[in-house]
mmCIF file with all atom_site columns, C-alpha atoms in Angstrom:
data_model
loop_
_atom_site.group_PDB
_atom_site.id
_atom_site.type_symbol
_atom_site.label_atom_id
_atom_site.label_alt_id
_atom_site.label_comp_id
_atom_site.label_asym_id
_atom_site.label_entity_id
_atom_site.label_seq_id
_atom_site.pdbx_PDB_ins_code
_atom_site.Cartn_x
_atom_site.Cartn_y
_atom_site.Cartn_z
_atom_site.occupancy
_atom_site.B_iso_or_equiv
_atom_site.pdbx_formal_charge
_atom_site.auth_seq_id
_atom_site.auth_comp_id
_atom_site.auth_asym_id
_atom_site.auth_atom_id
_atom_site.pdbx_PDB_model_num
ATOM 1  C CA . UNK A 1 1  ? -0.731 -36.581 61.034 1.00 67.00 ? 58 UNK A CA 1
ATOM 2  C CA . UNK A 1 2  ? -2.167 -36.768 57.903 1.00 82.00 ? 59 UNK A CA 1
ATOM 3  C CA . UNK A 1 3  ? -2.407 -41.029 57.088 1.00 86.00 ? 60 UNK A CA 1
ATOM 4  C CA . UNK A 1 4  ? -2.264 -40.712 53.312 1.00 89.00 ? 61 UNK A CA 1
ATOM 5  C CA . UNK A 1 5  ? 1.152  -38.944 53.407 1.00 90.00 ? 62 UNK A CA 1
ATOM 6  C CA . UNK A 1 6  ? 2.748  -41.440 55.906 1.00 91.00 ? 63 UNK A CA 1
ATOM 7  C CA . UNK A 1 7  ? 1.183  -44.133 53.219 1.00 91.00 ? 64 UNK A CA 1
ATOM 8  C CA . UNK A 1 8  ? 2.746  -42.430 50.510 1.00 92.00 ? 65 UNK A CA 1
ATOM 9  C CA . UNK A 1 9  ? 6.172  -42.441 51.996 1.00 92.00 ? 66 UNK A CA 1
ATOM 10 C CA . UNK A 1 10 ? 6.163  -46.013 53.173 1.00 91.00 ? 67 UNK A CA 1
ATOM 11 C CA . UNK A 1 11 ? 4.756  -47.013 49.493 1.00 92.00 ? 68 UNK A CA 1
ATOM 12 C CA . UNK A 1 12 ? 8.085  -44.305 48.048 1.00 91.00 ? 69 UNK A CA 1
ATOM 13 C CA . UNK A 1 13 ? 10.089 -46.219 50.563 1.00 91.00 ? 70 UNK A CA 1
ATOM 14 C CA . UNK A 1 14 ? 8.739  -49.698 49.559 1.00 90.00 ? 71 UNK A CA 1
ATOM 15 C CA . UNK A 1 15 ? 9.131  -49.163 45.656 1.00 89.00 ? 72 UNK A CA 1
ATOM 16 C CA . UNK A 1 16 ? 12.682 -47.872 46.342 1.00 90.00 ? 73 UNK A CA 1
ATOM 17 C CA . UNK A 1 17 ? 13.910 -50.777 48.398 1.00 91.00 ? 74 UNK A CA 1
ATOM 18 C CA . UNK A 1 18 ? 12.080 -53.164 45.702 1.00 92.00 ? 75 UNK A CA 1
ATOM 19 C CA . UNK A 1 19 ? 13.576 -51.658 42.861 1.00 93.00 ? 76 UNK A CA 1
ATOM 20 C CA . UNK A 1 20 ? 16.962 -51.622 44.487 1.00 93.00 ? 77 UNK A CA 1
ATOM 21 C CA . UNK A 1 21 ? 16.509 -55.417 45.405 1.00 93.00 ? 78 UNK A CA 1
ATOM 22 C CA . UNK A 1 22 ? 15.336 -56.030 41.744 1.00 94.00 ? 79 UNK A CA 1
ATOM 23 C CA . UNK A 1 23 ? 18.874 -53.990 40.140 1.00 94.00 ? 80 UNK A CA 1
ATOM 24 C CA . UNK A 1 24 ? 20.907 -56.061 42.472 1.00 93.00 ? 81 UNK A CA 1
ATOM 25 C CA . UNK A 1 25 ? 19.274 -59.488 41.063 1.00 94.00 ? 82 UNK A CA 1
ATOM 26 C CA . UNK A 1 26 ? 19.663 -58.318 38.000 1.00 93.00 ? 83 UNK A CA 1
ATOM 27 C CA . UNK A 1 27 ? 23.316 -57.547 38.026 1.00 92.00 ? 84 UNK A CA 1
ATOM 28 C CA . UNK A 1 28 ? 24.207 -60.898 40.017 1.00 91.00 ? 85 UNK A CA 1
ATOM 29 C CA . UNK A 1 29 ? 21.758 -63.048 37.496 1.00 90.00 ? 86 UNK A CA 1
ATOM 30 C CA . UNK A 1 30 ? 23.878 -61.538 34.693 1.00 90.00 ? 87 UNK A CA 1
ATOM 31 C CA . UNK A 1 31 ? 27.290 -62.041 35.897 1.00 88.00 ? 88 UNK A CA 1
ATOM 32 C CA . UNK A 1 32 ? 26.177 -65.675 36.448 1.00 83.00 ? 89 UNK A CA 1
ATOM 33 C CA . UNK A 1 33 ? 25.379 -66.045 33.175 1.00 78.00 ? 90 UNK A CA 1
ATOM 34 C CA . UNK A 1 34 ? 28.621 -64.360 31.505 1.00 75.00 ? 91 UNK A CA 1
ATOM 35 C CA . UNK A 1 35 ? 30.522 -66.399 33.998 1.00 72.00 ? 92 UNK A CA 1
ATOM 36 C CA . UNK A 1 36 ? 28.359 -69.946 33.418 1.00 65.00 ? 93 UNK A CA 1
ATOM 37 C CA . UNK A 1 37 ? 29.589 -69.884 29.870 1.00 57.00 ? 94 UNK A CA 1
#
């Protein structure tokens, strides 16, 4: 088992999840903010 592959995948894995997290935020933040007004 090569370590720095299975570190790339969880970091892939990690960044994806993040970044998935962060567009959800996003899109709730903004409807908040149309609907606030």
């Amino acid at each position: 088992m090569d370590d720095r592959k299975l570190i790339s995948e969880m970091t892939d894995e990690f960044w994806g999840v993040s970044t998935e997290i962060n567009f959800i935020s996003m899109v709730h933040w903004s409807g908040n903010l149309q609907t606030s007004e």
